[in-house]
Tab-separated table of C-alpha atoms and ligand atoms in Angstrom:
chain	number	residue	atom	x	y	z
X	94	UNK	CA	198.670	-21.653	143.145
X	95	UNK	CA	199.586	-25.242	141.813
X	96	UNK	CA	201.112	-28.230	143.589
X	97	UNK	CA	203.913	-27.946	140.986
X	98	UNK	CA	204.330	-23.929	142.077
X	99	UNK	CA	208.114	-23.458	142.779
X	100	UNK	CA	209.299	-22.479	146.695
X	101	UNK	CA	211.508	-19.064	147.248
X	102	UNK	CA	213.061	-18.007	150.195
X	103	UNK	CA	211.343	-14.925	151.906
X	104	UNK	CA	214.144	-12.710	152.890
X	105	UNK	CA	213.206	-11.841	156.407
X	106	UNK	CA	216.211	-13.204	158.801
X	107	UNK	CA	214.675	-15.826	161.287
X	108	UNK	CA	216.155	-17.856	163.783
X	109	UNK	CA	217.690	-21.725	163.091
X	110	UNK	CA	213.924	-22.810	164.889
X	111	UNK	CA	211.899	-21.462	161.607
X	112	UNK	CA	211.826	-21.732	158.432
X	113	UNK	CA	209.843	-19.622	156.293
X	114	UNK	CA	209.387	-19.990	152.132
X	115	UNK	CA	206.841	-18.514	149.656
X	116	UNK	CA	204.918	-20.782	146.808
X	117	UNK	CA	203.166	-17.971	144.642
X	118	UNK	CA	200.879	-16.097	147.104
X	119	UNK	CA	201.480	-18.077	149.859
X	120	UNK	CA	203.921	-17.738	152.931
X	121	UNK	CA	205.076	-21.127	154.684
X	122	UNK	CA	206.108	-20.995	158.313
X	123	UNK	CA	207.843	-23.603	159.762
X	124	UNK	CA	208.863	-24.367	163.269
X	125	UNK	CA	211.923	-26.020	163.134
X	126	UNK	CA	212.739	-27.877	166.163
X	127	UNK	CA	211.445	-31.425	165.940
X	128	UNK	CA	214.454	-32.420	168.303
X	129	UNK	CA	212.816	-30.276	171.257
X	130	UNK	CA	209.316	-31.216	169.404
X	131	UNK	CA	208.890	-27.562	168.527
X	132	UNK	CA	208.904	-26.670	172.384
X	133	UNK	CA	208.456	-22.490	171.503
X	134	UNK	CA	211.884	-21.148	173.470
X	135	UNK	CA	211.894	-16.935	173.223
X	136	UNK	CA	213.574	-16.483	170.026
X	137	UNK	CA	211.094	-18.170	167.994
X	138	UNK	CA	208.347	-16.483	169.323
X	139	UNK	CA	210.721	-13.169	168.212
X	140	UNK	CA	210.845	-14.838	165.147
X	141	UNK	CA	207.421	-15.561	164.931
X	142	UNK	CA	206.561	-11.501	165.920
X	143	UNK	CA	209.082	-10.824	163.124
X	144	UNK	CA	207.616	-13.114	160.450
X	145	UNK	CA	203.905	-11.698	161.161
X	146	UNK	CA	204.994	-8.119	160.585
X	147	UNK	CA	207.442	-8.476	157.959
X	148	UNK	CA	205.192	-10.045	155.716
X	149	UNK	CA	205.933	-9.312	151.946
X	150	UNK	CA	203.238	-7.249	149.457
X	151	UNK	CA	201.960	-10.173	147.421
X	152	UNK	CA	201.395	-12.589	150.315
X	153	UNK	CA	198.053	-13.544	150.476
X	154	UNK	CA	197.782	-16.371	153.041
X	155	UNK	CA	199.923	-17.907	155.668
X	156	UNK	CA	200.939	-21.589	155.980
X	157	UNK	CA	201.652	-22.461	159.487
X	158	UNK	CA	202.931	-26.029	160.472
X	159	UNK	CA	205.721	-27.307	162.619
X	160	UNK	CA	208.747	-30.158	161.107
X	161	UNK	CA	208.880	-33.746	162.858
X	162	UNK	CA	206.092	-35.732	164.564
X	163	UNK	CA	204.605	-33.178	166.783
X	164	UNK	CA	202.460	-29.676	165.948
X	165	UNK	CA	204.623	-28.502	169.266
X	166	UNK	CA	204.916	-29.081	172.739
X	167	UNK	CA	204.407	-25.658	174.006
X	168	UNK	CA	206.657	-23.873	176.345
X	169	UNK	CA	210.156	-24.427	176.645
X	170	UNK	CA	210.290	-25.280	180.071
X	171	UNK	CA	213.816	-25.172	180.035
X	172	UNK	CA	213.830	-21.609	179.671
X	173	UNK	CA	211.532	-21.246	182.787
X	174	UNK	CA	213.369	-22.426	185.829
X	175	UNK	CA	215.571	-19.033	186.819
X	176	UNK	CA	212.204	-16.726	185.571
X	177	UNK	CA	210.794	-14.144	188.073
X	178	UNK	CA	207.605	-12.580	188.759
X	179	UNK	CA	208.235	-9.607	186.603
X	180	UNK	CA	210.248	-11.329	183.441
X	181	UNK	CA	207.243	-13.631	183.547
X	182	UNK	CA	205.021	-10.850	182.742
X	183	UNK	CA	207.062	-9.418	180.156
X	184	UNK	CA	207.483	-13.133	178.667
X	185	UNK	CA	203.856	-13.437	178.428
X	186	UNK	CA	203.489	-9.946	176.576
X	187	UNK	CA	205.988	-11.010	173.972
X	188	UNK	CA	203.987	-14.330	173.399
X	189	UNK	CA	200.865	-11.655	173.273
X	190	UNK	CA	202.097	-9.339	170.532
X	191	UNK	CA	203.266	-12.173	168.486
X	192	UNK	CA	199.741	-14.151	168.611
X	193	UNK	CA	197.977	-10.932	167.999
X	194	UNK	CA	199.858	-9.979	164.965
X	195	UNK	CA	198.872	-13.779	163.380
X	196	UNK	CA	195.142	-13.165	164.706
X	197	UNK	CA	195.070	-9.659	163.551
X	198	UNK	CA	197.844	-9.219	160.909
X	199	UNK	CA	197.729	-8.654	157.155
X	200	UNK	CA	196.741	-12.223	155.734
X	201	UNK	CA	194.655	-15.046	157.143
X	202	UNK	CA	196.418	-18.137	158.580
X	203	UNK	CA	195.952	-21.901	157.858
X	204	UNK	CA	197.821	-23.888	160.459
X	205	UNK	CA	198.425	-27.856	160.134
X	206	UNK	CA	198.278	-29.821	163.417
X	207	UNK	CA	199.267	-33.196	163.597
X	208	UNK	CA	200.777	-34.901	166.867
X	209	UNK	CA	200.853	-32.717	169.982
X	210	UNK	CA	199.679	-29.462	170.144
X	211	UNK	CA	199.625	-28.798	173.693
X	212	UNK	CA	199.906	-25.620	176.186
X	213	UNK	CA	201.487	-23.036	174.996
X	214	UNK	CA	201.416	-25.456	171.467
X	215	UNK	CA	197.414	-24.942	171.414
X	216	UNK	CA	197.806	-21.482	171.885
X	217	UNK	CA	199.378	-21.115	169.257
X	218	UNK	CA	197.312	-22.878	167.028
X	219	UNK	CA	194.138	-21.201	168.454
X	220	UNK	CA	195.358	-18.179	166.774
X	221	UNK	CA	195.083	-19.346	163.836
X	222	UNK	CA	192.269	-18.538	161.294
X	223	UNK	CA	192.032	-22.018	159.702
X	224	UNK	CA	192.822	-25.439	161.954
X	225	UNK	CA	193.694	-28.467	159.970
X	226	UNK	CA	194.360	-31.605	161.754
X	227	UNK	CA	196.051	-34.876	161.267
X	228	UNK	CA	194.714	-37.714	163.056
X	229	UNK	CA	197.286	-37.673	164.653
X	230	UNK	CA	196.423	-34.445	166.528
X	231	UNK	CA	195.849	-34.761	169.926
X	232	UNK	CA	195.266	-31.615	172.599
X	233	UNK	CA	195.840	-30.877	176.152
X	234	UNK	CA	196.890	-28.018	178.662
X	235	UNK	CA	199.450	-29.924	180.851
X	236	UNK	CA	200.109	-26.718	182.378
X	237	UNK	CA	198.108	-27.571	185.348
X	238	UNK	CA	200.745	-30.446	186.554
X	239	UNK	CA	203.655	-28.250	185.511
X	240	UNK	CA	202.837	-26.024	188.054
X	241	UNK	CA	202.385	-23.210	185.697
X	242	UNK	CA	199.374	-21.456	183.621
X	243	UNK	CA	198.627	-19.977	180.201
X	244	UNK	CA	200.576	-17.300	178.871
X	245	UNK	CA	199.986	-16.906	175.380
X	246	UNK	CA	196.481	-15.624	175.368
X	247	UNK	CA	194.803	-19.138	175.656
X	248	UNK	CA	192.860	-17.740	178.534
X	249	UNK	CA	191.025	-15.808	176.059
X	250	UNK	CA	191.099	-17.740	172.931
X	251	UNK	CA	190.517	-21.506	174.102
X	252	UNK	CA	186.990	-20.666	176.163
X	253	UNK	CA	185.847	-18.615	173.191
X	254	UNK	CA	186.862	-21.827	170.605
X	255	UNK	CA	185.502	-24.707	173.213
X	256	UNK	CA	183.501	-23.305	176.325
X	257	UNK	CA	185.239	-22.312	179.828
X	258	UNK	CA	184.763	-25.224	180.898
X	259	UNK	CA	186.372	-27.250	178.735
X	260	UNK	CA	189.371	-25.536	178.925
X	261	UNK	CA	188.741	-25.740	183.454
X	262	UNK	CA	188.717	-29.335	182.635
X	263	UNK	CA	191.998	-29.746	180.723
X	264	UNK	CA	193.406	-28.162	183.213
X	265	UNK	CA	192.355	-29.336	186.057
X	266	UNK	CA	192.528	-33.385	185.148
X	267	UNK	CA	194.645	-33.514	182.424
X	268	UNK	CA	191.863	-34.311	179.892
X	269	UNK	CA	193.331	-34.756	176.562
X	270	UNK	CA	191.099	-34.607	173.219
X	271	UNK	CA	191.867	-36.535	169.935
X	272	UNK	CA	191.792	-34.902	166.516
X	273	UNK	CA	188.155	-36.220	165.666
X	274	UNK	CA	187.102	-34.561	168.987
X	275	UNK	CA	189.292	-31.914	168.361
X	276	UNK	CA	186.783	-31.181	165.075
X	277	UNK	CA	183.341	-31.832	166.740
X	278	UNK	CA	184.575	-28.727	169.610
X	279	UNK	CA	185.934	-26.527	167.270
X	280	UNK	CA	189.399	-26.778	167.906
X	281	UNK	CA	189.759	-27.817	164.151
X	282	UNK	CA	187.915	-27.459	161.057
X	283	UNK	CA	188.890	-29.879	159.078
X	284	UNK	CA	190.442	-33.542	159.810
X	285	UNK	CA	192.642	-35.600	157.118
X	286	UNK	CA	194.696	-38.129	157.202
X	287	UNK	CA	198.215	-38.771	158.809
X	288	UNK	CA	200.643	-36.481	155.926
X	289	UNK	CA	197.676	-35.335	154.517
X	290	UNK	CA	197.695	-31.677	155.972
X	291	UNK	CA	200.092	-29.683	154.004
X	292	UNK	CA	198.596	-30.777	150.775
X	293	UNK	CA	195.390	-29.544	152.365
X	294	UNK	CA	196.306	-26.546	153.858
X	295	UNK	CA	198.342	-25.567	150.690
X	296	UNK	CA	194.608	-25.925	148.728
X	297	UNK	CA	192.644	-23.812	151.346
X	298	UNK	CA	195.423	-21.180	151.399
X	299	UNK	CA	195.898	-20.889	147.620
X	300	UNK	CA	192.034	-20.332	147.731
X	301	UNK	CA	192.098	-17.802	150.437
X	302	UNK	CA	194.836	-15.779	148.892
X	303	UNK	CA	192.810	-15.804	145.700
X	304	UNK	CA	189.581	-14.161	147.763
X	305	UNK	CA	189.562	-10.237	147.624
X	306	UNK	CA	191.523	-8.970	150.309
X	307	UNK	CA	189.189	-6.814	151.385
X	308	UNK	CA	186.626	-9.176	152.220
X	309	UNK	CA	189.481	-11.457	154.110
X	310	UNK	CA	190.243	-8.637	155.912
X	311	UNK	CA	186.533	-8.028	156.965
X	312	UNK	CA	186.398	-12.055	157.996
X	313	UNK	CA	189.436	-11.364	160.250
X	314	UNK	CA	189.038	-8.462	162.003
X	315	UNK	CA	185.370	-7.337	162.312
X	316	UNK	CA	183.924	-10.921	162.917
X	317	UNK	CA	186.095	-11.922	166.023
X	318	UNK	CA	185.430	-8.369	167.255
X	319	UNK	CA	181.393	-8.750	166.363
X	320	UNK	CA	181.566	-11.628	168.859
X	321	UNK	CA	182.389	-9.734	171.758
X	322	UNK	CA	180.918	-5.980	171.373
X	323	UNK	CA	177.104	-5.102	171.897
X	324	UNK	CA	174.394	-5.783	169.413
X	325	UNK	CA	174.012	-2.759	168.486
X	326	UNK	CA	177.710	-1.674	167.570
X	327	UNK	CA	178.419	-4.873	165.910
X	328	UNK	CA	175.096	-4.409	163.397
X	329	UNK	CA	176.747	-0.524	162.565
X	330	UNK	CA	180.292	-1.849	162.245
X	331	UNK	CA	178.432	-4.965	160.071
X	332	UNK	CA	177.040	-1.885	157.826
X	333	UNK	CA	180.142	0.273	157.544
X	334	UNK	CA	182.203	-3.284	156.462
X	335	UNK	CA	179.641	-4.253	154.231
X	336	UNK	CA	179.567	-0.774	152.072
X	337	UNK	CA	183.062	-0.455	152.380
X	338	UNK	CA	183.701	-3.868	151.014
X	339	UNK	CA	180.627	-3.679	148.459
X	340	UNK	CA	182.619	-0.218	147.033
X	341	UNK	CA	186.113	-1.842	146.263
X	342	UNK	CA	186.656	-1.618	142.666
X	343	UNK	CA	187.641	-5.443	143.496
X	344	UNK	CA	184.202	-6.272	144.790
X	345	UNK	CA	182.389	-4.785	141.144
X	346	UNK	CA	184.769	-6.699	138.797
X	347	UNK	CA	184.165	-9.849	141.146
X	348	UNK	CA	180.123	-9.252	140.860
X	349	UNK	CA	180.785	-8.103	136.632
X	350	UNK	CA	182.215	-11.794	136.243
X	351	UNK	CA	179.230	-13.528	138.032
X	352	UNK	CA	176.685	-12.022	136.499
X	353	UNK	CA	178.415	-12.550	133.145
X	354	UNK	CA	178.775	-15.958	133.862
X	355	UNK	CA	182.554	-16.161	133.930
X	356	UNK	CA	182.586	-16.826	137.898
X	357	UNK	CA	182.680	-20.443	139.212
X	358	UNK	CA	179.125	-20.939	141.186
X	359	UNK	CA	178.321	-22.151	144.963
X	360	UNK	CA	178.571	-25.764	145.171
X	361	UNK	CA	178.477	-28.198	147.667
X	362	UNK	CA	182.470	-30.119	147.953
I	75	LIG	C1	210.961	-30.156	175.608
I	75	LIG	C2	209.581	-29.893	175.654
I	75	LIG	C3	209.170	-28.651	176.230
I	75	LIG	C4	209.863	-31.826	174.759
I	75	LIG	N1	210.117	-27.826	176.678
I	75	LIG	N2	211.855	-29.291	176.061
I	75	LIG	N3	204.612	-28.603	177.529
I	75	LIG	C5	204.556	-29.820	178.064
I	75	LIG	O1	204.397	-30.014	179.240
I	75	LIG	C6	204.785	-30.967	177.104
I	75	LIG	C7	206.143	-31.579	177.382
I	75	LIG	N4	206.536	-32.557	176.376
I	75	LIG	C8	206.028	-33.812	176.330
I	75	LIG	O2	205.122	-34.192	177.062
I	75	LIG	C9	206.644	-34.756	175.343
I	75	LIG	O3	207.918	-34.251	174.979
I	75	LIG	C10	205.802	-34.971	174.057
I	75	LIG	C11	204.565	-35.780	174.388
I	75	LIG	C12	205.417	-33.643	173.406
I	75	LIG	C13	206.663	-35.746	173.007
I	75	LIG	O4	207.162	-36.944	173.604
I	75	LIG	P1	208.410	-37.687	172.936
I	75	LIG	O5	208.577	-38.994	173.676
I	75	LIG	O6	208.229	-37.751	171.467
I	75	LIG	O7	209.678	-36.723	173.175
I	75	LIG	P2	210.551	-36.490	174.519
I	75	LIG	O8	211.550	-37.603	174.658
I	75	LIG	O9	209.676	-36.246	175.695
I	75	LIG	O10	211.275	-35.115	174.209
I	75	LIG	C14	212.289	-35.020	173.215
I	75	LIG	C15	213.142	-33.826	173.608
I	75	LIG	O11	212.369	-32.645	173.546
I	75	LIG	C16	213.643	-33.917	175.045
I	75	LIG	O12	214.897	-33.260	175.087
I	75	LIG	P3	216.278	-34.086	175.137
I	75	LIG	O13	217.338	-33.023	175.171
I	75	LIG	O14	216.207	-34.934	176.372
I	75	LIG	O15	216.309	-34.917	173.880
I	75	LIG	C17	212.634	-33.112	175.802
I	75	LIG	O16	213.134	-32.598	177.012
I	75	LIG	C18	212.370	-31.980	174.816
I	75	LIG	N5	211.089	-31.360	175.038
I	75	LIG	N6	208.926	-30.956	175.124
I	75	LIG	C19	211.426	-28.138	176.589
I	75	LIG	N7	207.896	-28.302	176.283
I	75	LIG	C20	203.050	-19.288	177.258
I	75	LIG	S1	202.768	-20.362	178.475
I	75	LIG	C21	202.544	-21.912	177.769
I	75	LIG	C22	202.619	-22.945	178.827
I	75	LIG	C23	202.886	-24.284	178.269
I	75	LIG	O17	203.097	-24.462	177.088
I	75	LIG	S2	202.895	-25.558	179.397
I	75	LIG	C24	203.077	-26.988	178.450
I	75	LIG	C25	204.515	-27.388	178.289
């Protein structure tokens, strides 16, 4: 996909608090909300669940990033105050499916972080395949002083990205990490300058929607599974990927072109 690539709408009806367009192969998600710094209220966490599994055939990589000065400030804490003990569970299995249909859904996504991406904010980005970050990024889990605690699966994801402790830490004090921090844990992969991340993200998406999508598939789902399942089934599952992804008809025309010297080679960048 070029720079110069023109944006269409995607058709699926979101709420006022996304945006979503499409440049060639790529899907760009928006939060919309820099007025309430993206704060994530319900409906655009429907909207996000909606987005995920509404995706269009043709789509080959997501663009997440969020309008204004801020990534997002997590929760809307507005929407907290009359919340009981059993709407609280159901509120945290909405933010659930939503996060695992960007983990685990059809395309890999590339989210841009720049300002705060905090509480429910990180978790968000945490699902994300791909973290790009502004220096301008900064992280931390102020849940801990708002009386409150994860909810969108950053009880899993965070210690698995940047040790337990870490995340006990955050909590606990209040720690906050900048984005050059942010890269050496692993909360990032990759940090550019301030309005620099779009034009990024756009380049690593266009190249990830131009990978076979069976082998993207492979990096998303078997890998973050291999990490947490026994030796012994990850090695079979590791085998059954590998032929399955060797046999695509994809896979010999991609192997054809390197050994016939039409494929671009390995190279450091
Ligand atoms: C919000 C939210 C929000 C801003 N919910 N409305 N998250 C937090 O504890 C972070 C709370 N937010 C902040 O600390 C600050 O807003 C920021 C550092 C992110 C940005 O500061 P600033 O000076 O640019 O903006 P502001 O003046 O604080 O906020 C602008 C408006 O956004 C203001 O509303 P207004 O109507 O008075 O203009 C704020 O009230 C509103 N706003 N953040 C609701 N989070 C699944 S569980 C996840 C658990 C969590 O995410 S806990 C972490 C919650």
């Amino acid at each position: 996909m070029s720079s110069r690539e023109q944006s269409s709408p995607l058709p699926t009806p979101l709420p006022d608090s996304l945006h979503a367009e499409r440049q060639g192969d790529v899907a760009i998600l928006r939060l919309m909300r820099p007025h309430k710094r993206n704060a994530l209220d319900d409906e655009t966490i429907k909207g996000i669940e909606t987005f995920f599994t509404s995706l269009p055939d043709g789509i080959g990589a997501v663009l997440l990033h969020g309008e204004g000065e801020h990534f997002s400030a997590g929760l809307d804490l507005s929407e907290l105050e009359e919340r009981d003990v059993k709407q609280g569970i159901a509120h945290s299995g909405l933010w659930h499916r939503a996060f695992e249909k960007i983990q685990f859904g059809k395309v890999p996504v590339v989210a841009v972080l720049h300002g705060a991406v905090v509480g429910g904010g990180l978790e968000l980005a945490a699902a994300a395949h791909v973290r790009i970050a502004e220096r301008s990024a900064y992280y931390a889990l102020p849940e801990g002083s708002r009386g409150i605690f994860l909810g969108g699966g950053g009880s899993v994801r965070l210690p698995r990205l940047m040790g337990a402790t870490r995340v006990i830490d955050m909590m606990l004090t209040g720690h906050t990490y900048g984005a050059d921090e942010g890269l050496q844990l692993g909360l990032s992969h990759y940090v550019v300058e301030p309005g620099a991340g779009l034009a990024k993200a756009l380049e690593l998406a266009a190249h990830i929607a131009g990978n076979a999508p069976m082998t993207n598939f492979a990096a998303m789902q078997v890998l973050p599974h291999n990490a947490e399942q026994d030796r012994a089934s990850g090695l079979l599952m590791e085998s059954l990927m590998a032929a399955i992804a060797q046999g695509d008809p994809e896979a010999k025309r991609r192997l054809r072109d390197f050994l016939e010297k039409r494929a671009p080679k390995t190279l450091h960048r």
